[in-house]
Amino acid sequence: MIPEEPSDPWTPFIGAVVEGLSTAARTAGLELPTEVALDQLDLEGGPEGDVAFPAHRLAAGARRPPAEVAAAIAGAFPPTDGVRSVHATGPYVNVRVDPTRLIRATLDLVFARGATYGHRPTTGGPVCIEHTSANPTGPFHVGRVRNAILGDTLARAARAAGSHVTTQYYVDDMGRQAAMISWIWAKPRDQWPESVRAADDGRGGEAEKPDRHYGRIYPAVSAYLKEHADAAAEVARVVQQVESGTPPANHREITQQILDGMLASLERLGIRFDEFVWESDFLRDGSVPAVLERMRRSPRAVTEPNGALAIDAAAHGLPKESTHVVVQRADGTSLYVTRDVAYHLQKFGRFARVVDVLGQDHQLHARTLDALLDEIGETRRPEFVIYQDITVPEGGRMSTRRGSAVWLDDLWAEAVARARKEVLARREDLREADVDRIAEAVAAGAIRFHIVRVAPEKPVVFRWEDALSFEGRSGPFVQYSYARAASLLRRSGVEGRTATFEADRLSDPEEVELVRVVAKFPRVVAYTARSGHVQALAGYAHELADQFNRFYHAVPVLKSEGERASRIALVAAVRQTLGNALELLGIVPLETM
RNA sequence: GGGCGCGUGGCUCAGCUUGGAUAGAGCACCGGGUUCCUAACCCGGCGAUCGAGGGUUCAAAUCCCUCCGCGCCCGCCA
C-alpha cells in the first residue's frame, strides 16, 4: 500500500489532538475513544484556540463538573508533536497547534498540489448532474440562470471532491412549447395573428441572437393559443408529428438555433455542458413506448373516460387534487413526465449517482417522477437539488408573461459596461482588448458570485444595484484580491512554485491567521460537495480574500528584509488557493485588473 | 384546503447538515487611512429580544411541536 498523500493540511494535527485528548482522558480516569473525541471536537476552535473540545458530555457521563474535567484533561495532555499548548477555559479544552508546523505543512501542500490543492483524487462511480435544461423557447432570464450557476458550481465542486462528473442539459424538443415555435415560424409573417405581429416589433434582424429573435413572439403566441382552439389544434398536430418521428421541416433547426443562442449567454459565464440529451431521442429509440407498456401493466393503470392512460398514484401520497397522473394522451402522445421516466432509466444505466437541479416549481414533478419510477418497479432514484425562485422587488417571481423578467443578456451588457468604466478609471495603460477581457471577466464574476452566495433554498430578490456590486462580498472583490497577489508576485521576481520559505519567519498574527484560512480550503471543498451548500464556497473565497487584504495592509512584503522570501511564498500560496477557489466558482482569476 | 421553502441589525445575506464559549459579513450611515507592494482596499464606530410561543437539553439561531407572515406548486403544460 502506498500511503496516500493527505489532501488536508489539518489532518495530522487533528489526529494528534484526538490522540492526546484520549490519552489525557485516560490519565484523568475517563473513557474517551478517539472517534468520540473527533466527533465532539470543534474544528473551528474558539476565541482561545485552534480547536476546542467541549467537556460537557464527557463530564456528564462521569458525573463530574465539566470545568473540572476540562482542567483535568488539559493538565494531563501529553507532550505532542504539532501541539503547542493546551489549556482549559471553563468547560472547554482549548488546543493551539504549533503555528510553525501548520504553516510548513500548509505551504508545502499548496506548492506540491498546485492547481489541485483542495481537491481529492477521483474515486467512486460516475455521477450525472443534470441542470439548466431550460426549454429552447427564448432567452434566459435571470431567474432561470440560477439553475445553471448552481448546477455548474455543484459539478465543479463534485469533481474537485473526487467524483467523475458528467453534466447534462435535457433539451425539450418535443413538448407543446417547442411545437408552438415551429408552428408559428412555419407560417409566412402576414398570416400571423395580429397580436403576434405586434409583439414582433421588427427589431433584430440578421445580427440578433437567435434565442431573442425567435423567442420574442413566444409569449404572444402562447396567449393567442389559449384563446383560439383551432390554432391550438394545429399545434397539437405538430406535437403528434414530432412524436411520430416526422417533425415539421423547420422544427429541429429552429430548436437548435434558439438553444445555441441561449448557450452563448451561458458561455460568457463559463458554463458549458458535457452532453445534450434530446427528449425526442427517447421516442426514436423506443424507450418511451417501452415505459408506457410497463405502466399499462401496472395494477394502478386506469383509462380515463376520453381514452387517456393514467396511473392512480393515490398510494404514493401525491398531493394532487386528482391523484390520477396522466402519462399518455388519448391521441397517443406522451407527456413530459413519461419521457422523463425514460430519461432517468437511461441515466441509471450509466451513472452510479443521478442528480437533478430543479426550480422549486418542479417540486411536484420530482415527486411524481419518483412515484412513477416506483410504479414500474425501478428502485433507484435521482437526488433532487431544489432551489427557490429569483423574485422581483415588486413581489412575485420573474415572469416573461408578467413582464417582470430581467434578461440575462441585459444584465450582462450592463455589468460589462460598468466593469469597463471601472477598469478605465484606474488603468490607462491597457490595450482595448485587455480592457474588454477584464471587463467581461469581472462582469461574469459579479453575476455568478451574486447568485451562488445565497443558499439555494432561499428566495433571492433581484436588485440591479446588488447584482452589479463590485465591492465587499462580491466576485470582483475576490478577483481583485487575486490580482493583487499576482501583481505582488510579478514584482517579486519569484515564481510561485519555486518559492522557498522559513515557516518561523511568519509569526505576525495576520500571517498565521492567513495560513489558517488557506489550510481550511480542502475542508470547505469537501463540505460543499457533500452538502450541496455552494454558498460555503463563495463565503470561503470572500473570507480568504478578506484575510489576505488585512495581511497586505498589516505587513510589508517586497520591502521587508528577513521575512521577504517567506512572505512572498505565503502570497504565492494565497494566490494559488484563491485561484483554485475561483475556479470552483467558475470565476476567472485575473492576473491584473 | 394540501405540499414544499423561507423569516437573523435600516437593507441584503452567512451561520442550521453534525446543538457548545461574546450570533459573523456586505451595503447604507458616522469618523479615520494613499510621499510606501493595485484604495474594486484597510482601520474604527453605530446598529440583532435570530418571526411568536412552547418543548427537549448541562447548553438552542441550530433539533421537535404549535401558531403567524411571505413565496411557489397542486394542468391530458414543461
PDB file of C-alpha atoms in Angstrom, chain A residues 154-367:
ATOM      1  CA  LEU A 154     -22.100  21.900  -7.924  1.00  0.00           C
ATOM      2  CA  ALA A 155     -20.475  20.000 -10.783  1.00  0.00           C
ATOM      3  CA  ARG A 156     -17.157  21.755 -10.275  1.00  0.00           C
ATOM      4  CA  ALA A 157     -17.224  21.091  -6.542  1.00  0.00           C
ATOM      5  CA  ALA A 158     -18.161  17.446  -7.014  1.00  0.00           C
ATOM      6  CA  ARG A 159     -15.302  16.952  -9.458  1.00  0.00           C
ATOM      7  CA  ALA A 160     -12.849  18.531  -7.052  1.00  0.00           C
ATOM      8  CA  ALA A 161     -14.143  16.319  -4.267  1.00  0.00           C
ATOM      9  CA  GLY A 162     -13.306  13.249  -6.308  1.00  0.00           C
ATOM     10  CA  SER A 163     -16.364  12.404  -8.376  1.00  0.00           C
ATOM     11  CA  HIS A 164     -16.298  11.644 -12.059  1.00  0.00           C
ATOM     12  CA  VAL A 165     -18.993  14.061 -13.190  1.00  0.00           C
ATOM     13  CA  THR A 166     -20.906  14.326 -16.441  1.00  0.00           C
ATOM     14  CA  THR A 167     -23.171  17.344 -16.840  1.00  0.00           C
ATOM     15  CA  GLN A 168     -26.247  17.012 -18.997  1.00  0.00           C
ATOM     16  CA  TYR A 169     -28.664  19.510 -20.497  1.00  0.00           C
ATOM     17  CA  TYR A 170     -32.008  17.925 -21.278  1.00  0.00           C
ATOM     18  CA  VAL A 171     -33.346  19.568 -24.418  1.00  0.00           C
ATOM     19  CA  ASP A 172     -37.085  19.600 -24.717  1.00  0.00           C
ATOM     20  CA  ASP A 173     -37.746  19.490 -28.428  1.00  0.00           C
ATOM     21  CA  MET A 174     -40.986  17.565 -28.055  1.00  0.00           C
ATOM     22  CA  GLY A 175     -43.499  19.346 -25.950  1.00  0.00           C
ATOM     23  CA  ARG A 176     -46.136  21.802 -26.894  1.00  0.00           C
ATOM     24  CA  GLN A 177     -43.807  24.686 -26.277  1.00  0.00           C
ATOM     25  CA  ALA A 178     -41.322  23.644 -28.920  1.00  0.00           C
ATOM     26  CA  ALA A 179     -44.191  22.839 -31.252  1.00  0.00           C
ATOM     27  CA  MET A 180     -45.586  26.343 -30.858  1.00  0.00           C
ATOM     28  CA  ILE A 181     -42.350  27.813 -32.093  1.00  0.00           C
ATOM     29  CA  SER A 182     -42.067  25.751 -35.234  1.00  0.00           C
ATOM     30  CA  TRP A 183     -45.788  26.168 -35.869  1.00  0.00           C
ATOM     31  CA  ILE A 184     -45.678  29.954 -35.914  1.00  0.00           C
ATOM     32  CA  TRP A 185     -42.426  30.243 -37.823  1.00  0.00           C
ATOM     33  CA  ALA A 186     -43.654  27.841 -40.498  1.00  0.00           C
ATOM     34  CA  LYS A 187     -46.256  30.454 -41.390  1.00  0.00           C
ATOM     35  CA  PRO A 188     -45.491  33.464 -43.526  1.00  0.00           C
ATOM     36  CA  ARG A 189     -45.455  36.551 -41.363  1.00  0.00           C
ATOM     37  CA  ASP A 190     -48.550  38.045 -42.996  1.00  0.00           C
ATOM     38  CA  GLN A 191     -50.540  35.047 -41.787  1.00  0.00           C
ATOM     39  CA  TRP A 192     -49.536  35.586 -38.166  1.00  0.00           C
ATOM     40  CA  PRO A 193     -52.254  36.671 -35.775  1.00  0.00           C
ATOM     41  CA  GLU A 194     -52.326  40.404 -35.250  1.00  0.00           C
ATOM     42  CA  SER A 195     -51.288  40.135 -31.601  1.00  0.00           C
ATOM     43  CA  VAL A 196     -48.225  38.105 -32.529  1.00  0.00           C
ATOM     44  CA  ARG A 197     -47.210  40.503 -35.300  1.00  0.00           C
ATOM     45  CA  ALA A 198     -47.492  43.335 -32.805  1.00  0.00           C
ATOM     46  CA  ALA A 199     -45.141  41.570 -30.448  1.00  0.00           C
ATOM     47  CA  ASP A 200     -42.582  41.293 -33.200  1.00  0.00           C
ATOM     48  CA  ASP A 201     -41.584  44.901 -33.330  1.00  0.00           C
ATOM     49  CA  GLY A 202     -39.146  44.468 -36.154  1.00  0.00           C
ATOM     50  CA  ARG A 203     -36.024  44.812 -34.050  1.00  0.00           C
ATOM     51  CA  GLY A 204     -33.184  42.473 -34.592  1.00  0.00           C
ATOM     52  CA  GLY A 205     -32.565  41.072 -37.998  1.00  0.00           C
ATOM     53  CA  GLU A 206     -29.545  39.082 -39.001  1.00  0.00           C
ATOM     54  CA  ALA A 207     -27.250  40.095 -36.171  1.00  0.00           C
ATOM     55  CA  GLU A 208     -29.712  39.402 -33.393  1.00  0.00           C
ATOM     56  CA  LYS A 209     -29.137  36.396 -31.211  1.00  0.00           C
ATOM     57  CA  PRO A 210     -31.461  33.630 -32.384  1.00  0.00           C
ATOM     58  CA  ASP A 211     -32.916  32.985 -28.939  1.00  0.00           C
ATOM     59  CA  ARG A 212     -34.028  36.585 -28.822  1.00  0.00           C
ATOM     60  CA  HIS A 213     -35.139  36.617 -32.441  1.00  0.00           C
ATOM     61  CA  TYR A 214     -37.319  33.539 -32.230  1.00  0.00           C
ATOM     62  CA  GLY A 215     -38.268  33.914 -28.627  1.00  0.00           C
ATOM     63  CA  ARG A 216     -39.626  37.436 -28.761  1.00  0.00           C
ATOM     64  CA  ILE A 217     -43.062  36.445 -30.009  1.00  0.00           C
ATOM     65  CA  TYR A 218     -43.359  33.377 -27.803  1.00  0.00           C
ATOM     66  CA  PRO A 219     -45.478  34.950 -25.043  1.00  0.00           C
ATOM     67  CA  ALA A 220     -47.884  36.384 -27.610  1.00  0.00           C
ATOM     68  CA  VAL A 221     -48.211  33.031 -29.347  1.00  0.00           C
ATOM     69  CA  SER A 222     -48.832  31.349 -26.028  1.00  0.00           C
ATOM     70  CA  ALA A 223     -51.539  33.827 -25.154  1.00  0.00           C
ATOM     71  CA  TYR A 224     -53.150  33.552 -28.606  1.00  0.00           C
ATOM     72  CA  LEU A 225     -53.382  29.762 -28.376  1.00  0.00           C
ATOM     73  CA  LYS A 226     -55.253  29.967 -25.087  1.00  0.00           C
ATOM     74  CA  GLU A 227     -58.000  31.890 -26.876  1.00  0.00           C
ATOM     75  CA  HIS A 228     -58.095  30.037 -30.185  1.00  0.00           C
ATOM     76  CA  ALA A 229     -58.937  26.346 -30.159  1.00  0.00           C
ATOM     77  CA  ASP A 230     -58.424  25.908 -33.888  1.00  0.00           C
ATOM     78  CA  ALA A 231     -54.863  27.157 -33.691  1.00  0.00           C
ATOM     79  CA  ALA A 232     -54.247  25.033 -30.598  1.00  0.00           C
ATOM     80  CA  ALA A 233     -55.400  22.022 -32.580  1.00  0.00           C
ATOM     81  CA  GLU A 234     -52.827  22.812 -35.249  1.00  0.00           C
ATOM     82  CA  VAL A 235     -50.141  22.902 -32.612  1.00  0.00           C
ATOM     83  CA  ALA A 236     -51.387  19.604 -31.226  1.00  0.00           C
ATOM     84  CA  ARG A 237     -50.914  18.144 -34.705  1.00  0.00           C
ATOM     85  CA  VAL A 238     -47.340  19.363 -34.689  1.00  0.00           C
ATOM     86  CA  VAL A 239     -46.830  17.613 -31.355  1.00  0.00           C
ATOM     87  CA  GLN A 240     -48.144  14.436 -32.916  1.00  0.00           C
ATOM     88  CA  GLN A 241     -45.856  14.801 -35.888  1.00  0.00           C
ATOM     89  CA  VAL A 242     -42.858  15.206 -33.627  1.00  0.00           C
ATOM     90  CA  GLU A 243     -43.955  12.261 -31.520  1.00  0.00           C
ATOM     91  CA  SER A 244     -44.322  10.008 -34.527  1.00  0.00           C
ATOM     92  CA  GLY A 245     -40.880  10.875 -35.778  1.00  0.00           C
ATOM     93  CA  THR A 246     -41.920  13.133 -38.658  1.00  0.00           C
ATOM     94  CA  PRO A 247     -41.489  16.665 -37.307  1.00  0.00           C
ATOM     95  CA  PRO A 248     -42.044  19.735 -39.472  1.00  0.00           C
ATOM     96  CA  ALA A 249     -39.052  20.619 -41.647  1.00  0.00           C
ATOM     97  CA  ASN A 250     -38.065  23.649 -39.570  1.00  0.00           C
ATOM     98  CA  HIS A 251     -38.535  22.025 -36.166  1.00  0.00           C
ATOM     99  CA  ARG A 252     -35.132  20.720 -35.225  1.00  0.00           C
ATOM    100  CA  GLU A 253     -33.292  23.591 -36.851  1.00  0.00           C
ATOM    101  CA  ILE A 254     -35.146  26.333 -35.018  1.00  0.00           C
ATOM    102  CA  THR A 255     -34.853  24.483 -31.732  1.00  0.00           C
ATOM    103  CA  GLN A 256     -31.124  24.102 -32.253  1.00  0.00           C
ATOM    104  CA  GLN A 257     -30.701  27.756 -33.187  1.00  0.00           C
ATOM    105  CA  ILE A 258     -32.555  29.009 -30.145  1.00  0.00           C
ATOM    106  CA  LEU A 259     -30.576  26.646 -27.963  1.00  0.00           C
ATOM    107  CA  ASP A 260     -27.318  27.879 -29.469  1.00  0.00           C
ATOM    108  CA  GLY A 261     -28.285  31.444 -28.669  1.00  0.00           C
ATOM    109  CA  MET A 262     -29.102  30.519 -25.097  1.00  0.00           C
ATOM    110  CA  LEU A 263     -25.878  28.591 -24.694  1.00  0.00           C
ATOM    111  CA  ALA A 264     -23.873  31.556 -25.928  1.00  0.00           C
ATOM    112  CA  SER A 265     -25.209  33.514 -22.955  1.00  0.00           C
ATOM    113  CA  LEU A 266     -24.141  30.791 -20.542  1.00  0.00           C
ATOM    114  CA  GLU A 267     -20.759  30.504 -22.209  1.00  0.00           C
ATOM    115  CA  ARG A 268     -19.997  34.040 -21.081  1.00  0.00           C
ATOM    116  CA  LEU A 269     -20.465  32.851 -17.525  1.00  0.00           C
ATOM    117  CA  GLY A 270     -18.123  29.938 -18.065  1.00  0.00           C
ATOM    118  CA  ILE A 271     -20.915  27.404 -18.179  1.00  0.00           C
ATOM    119  CA  ARG A 272     -20.661  24.502 -20.627  1.00  0.00           C
ATOM    120  CA  PHE A 273     -22.208  21.074 -20.746  1.00  0.00           C
ATOM    121  CA  ASP A 274     -20.657  17.699 -21.346  1.00  0.00           C
ATOM    122  CA  GLU A 275     -23.704  16.269 -23.048  1.00  0.00           C
ATOM    123  CA  PHE A 276     -27.015  17.288 -24.526  1.00  0.00           C
ATOM    124  CA  VAL A 277     -29.832  14.821 -24.315  1.00  0.00           C
ATOM    125  CA  TRP A 278     -32.738  15.426 -26.668  1.00  0.00           C
ATOM    126  CA  GLU A 279     -36.137  14.366 -25.490  1.00  0.00           C
ATOM    127  CA  SER A 280     -37.113  13.078 -28.901  1.00  0.00           C
ATOM    128  CA  ASP A 281     -34.295  10.525 -28.667  1.00  0.00           C
ATOM    129  CA  PHE A 282     -36.399   8.562 -26.213  1.00  0.00           C
ATOM    130  CA  LEU A 283     -39.177   8.258 -28.772  1.00  0.00           C
ATOM    131  CA  ARG A 284     -36.804   7.290 -31.530  1.00  0.00           C
ATOM    132  CA  ASP A 285     -35.115   4.557 -29.540  1.00  0.00           C
ATOM    133  CA  GLY A 286     -38.402   3.084 -28.379  1.00  0.00           C
ATOM    134  CA  SER A 287     -37.864   3.689 -24.686  1.00  0.00           C
ATOM    135  CA  VAL A 288     -40.958   5.832 -24.180  1.00  0.00           C
ATOM    136  CA  PRO A 289     -43.254   3.159 -25.694  1.00  0.00           C
ATOM    137  CA  ALA A 290     -41.461   0.615 -23.502  1.00  0.00           C
ATOM    138  CA  VAL A 291     -42.085   2.725 -20.405  1.00  0.00           C
ATOM    139  CA  LEU A 292     -45.738   3.118 -21.372  1.00  0.00           C
ATOM    140  CA  GLU A 293     -46.026  -0.620 -21.792  1.00  0.00           C
ATOM    141  CA  ARG A 294     -44.680  -1.182 -18.299  1.00  0.00           C
ATOM    142  CA  MET A 295     -47.102   1.390 -16.939  1.00  0.00           C
ATOM    143  CA  ARG A 296     -50.030  -0.205 -18.716  1.00  0.00           C
ATOM    144  CA  ARG A 297     -49.279  -3.455 -16.892  1.00  0.00           C
ATOM    145  CA  SER A 298     -49.489  -1.737 -13.517  1.00  0.00           C
ATOM    146  CA  PRO A 299     -52.499  -2.687 -11.410  1.00  0.00           C
ATOM    147  CA  ARG A 300     -52.995   1.004 -10.838  1.00  0.00           C
ATOM    148  CA  ALA A 301     -53.181   1.833 -14.540  1.00  0.00           C
ATOM    149  CA  VAL A 302     -56.506   3.401 -15.428  1.00  0.00           C
ATOM    150  CA  THR A 303     -58.038   4.528 -18.687  1.00  0.00           C
ATOM    151  CA  GLU A 304     -59.668   7.914 -18.433  1.00  0.00           C
ATOM    152  CA  PRO A 305     -63.117   8.490 -19.966  1.00  0.00           C
ATOM    153  CA  ASN A 306     -61.582  10.054 -23.064  1.00  0.00           C
ATOM    154  CA  GLY A 307     -59.088   7.261 -23.552  1.00  0.00           C
ATOM    155  CA  ALA A 308     -56.002   8.759 -21.925  1.00  0.00           C
ATOM    156  CA  LEU A 309     -53.781   6.478 -19.891  1.00  0.00           C
ATOM    157  CA  ALA A 310     -53.220   7.392 -16.274  1.00  0.00           C
ATOM    158  CA  ILE A 311     -51.717   5.959 -13.120  1.00  0.00           C
ATOM    159  CA  ASP A 312     -53.677   6.155  -9.913  1.00  0.00           C
ATOM    160  CA  ALA A 313     -50.930   7.458  -7.680  1.00  0.00           C
ATOM    161  CA  ALA A 314     -53.001   7.871  -4.528  1.00  0.00           C
ATOM    162  CA  ALA A 315     -50.908   5.153  -2.895  1.00  0.00           C
ATOM    163  CA  HIS A 316     -47.837   7.325  -3.383  1.00  0.00           C
ATOM    164  CA  GLY A 317     -49.389  10.157  -1.482  1.00  0.00           C
ATOM    165  CA  LEU A 318     -49.170  12.701  -4.218  1.00  0.00           C
ATOM    166  CA  PRO A 319     -50.796  15.896  -3.060  1.00  0.00           C
ATOM    167  CA  LYS A 320     -52.847  16.377  -6.178  1.00  0.00           C
ATOM    168  CA  GLU A 321     -56.498  17.202  -6.347  1.00  0.00           C
ATOM    169  CA  SER A 322     -56.804  14.287  -8.656  1.00  0.00           C
ATOM    170  CA  THR A 323     -54.287  11.595  -7.936  1.00  0.00           C
ATOM    171  CA  HIS A 324     -54.525  10.320 -11.480  1.00  0.00           C
ATOM    172  CA  VAL A 325     -51.255  11.045 -13.233  1.00  0.00           C
ATOM    173  CA  VAL A 326     -51.880  11.054 -16.954  1.00  0.00           C
ATOM    174  CA  VAL A 327     -48.954   9.503 -18.804  1.00  0.00           C
ATOM    175  CA  GLN A 328     -50.353   9.290 -22.318  1.00  0.00           C
ATOM    176  CA  ARG A 329     -52.915  11.453 -24.045  1.00  0.00           C
ATOM    177  CA  ALA A 330     -55.877   9.992 -25.898  1.00  0.00           C
ATOM    178  CA  ASP A 331     -54.212  10.826 -29.198  1.00  0.00           C
ATOM    179  CA  GLY A 332     -51.303   8.615 -28.236  1.00  0.00           C
ATOM    180  CA  THR A 333     -48.765  11.338 -27.493  1.00  0.00           C
ATOM    181  CA  SER A 334     -46.710  11.117 -24.343  1.00  0.00           C
ATOM    182  CA  LEU A 335     -46.253  13.642 -21.582  1.00  0.00           C
ATOM    183  CA  TYR A 336     -43.200  15.314 -20.126  1.00  0.00           C
ATOM    184  CA  VAL A 337     -43.202  13.171 -17.014  1.00  0.00           C
ATOM    185  CA  THR A 338     -43.409   9.971 -19.054  1.00  0.00           C
ATOM    186  CA  ARG A 339     -40.430  10.936 -21.160  1.00  0.00           C
ATOM    187  CA  ASP A 340     -38.605  11.949 -18.013  1.00  0.00           C
ATOM    188  CA  VAL A 341     -39.057   8.425 -16.678  1.00  0.00           C
ATOM    189  CA  ALA A 342     -37.432   7.062 -19.839  1.00  0.00           C
ATOM    190  CA  TYR A 343     -34.635   9.607 -19.492  1.00  0.00           C
ATOM    191  CA  HIS A 344     -33.959   8.577 -15.914  1.00  0.00           C
ATOM    192  CA  LEU A 345     -33.888   4.888 -16.756  1.00  0.00           C
ATOM    193  CA  GLN A 346     -31.140   5.735 -19.226  1.00  0.00           C
ATOM    194  CA  LYS A 347     -29.264   7.734 -16.591  1.00  0.00           C
ATOM    195  CA  PHE A 348     -29.495   4.892 -14.087  1.00  0.00           C
ATOM    196  CA  GLY A 349     -27.954   2.621 -16.682  1.00  0.00           C
ATOM    197  CA  ARG A 350     -24.893   4.825 -16.992  1.00  0.00           C
ATOM    198  CA  PHE A 351     -24.367   6.524 -13.646  1.00  0.00           C
ATOM    199  CA  ALA A 352     -23.954   5.477 -10.055  1.00  0.00           C
ATOM    200  CA  ARG A 353     -25.454   8.748  -8.837  1.00  0.00           C
ATOM    201  CA  VAL A 354     -28.015  10.885 -10.606  1.00  0.00           C
ATOM    202  CA  VAL A 355     -28.509  14.493  -9.523  1.00  0.00           C
ATOM    203  CA  ASP A 356     -31.222  16.783 -10.910  1.00  0.00           C
ATOM    204  CA  VAL A 357     -31.105  20.520 -10.288  1.00  0.00           C
ATOM    205  CA  LEU A 358     -34.653  21.803 -10.332  1.00  0.00           C
ATOM    206  CA  GLY A 359     -36.524  25.004  -9.589  1.00  0.00           C
ATOM    207  CA  GLN A 360     -38.937  24.718  -6.721  1.00  0.00           C
ATOM    208  CA  ASP A 361     -41.873  24.906  -9.108  1.00  0.00           C
ATOM    209  CA  HIS A 362     -40.764  21.408 -10.154  1.00  0.00           C
ATOM    210  CA  GLN A 363     -41.135  20.026  -6.650  1.00  0.00           C
ATOM    211  CA  LEU A 364     -44.319  18.191  -7.500  1.00  0.00           C
ATOM    212  CA  HIS A 365     -42.851  16.933 -10.733  1.00  0.00           C
ATOM    213  CA  ALA A 366     -39.981  15.429  -8.755  1.00  0.00           C
ATOM    214  CA  ARG A 367     -42.373  13.560  -6.504  1.00  0.00           C
TER     215      ARG A 367
END
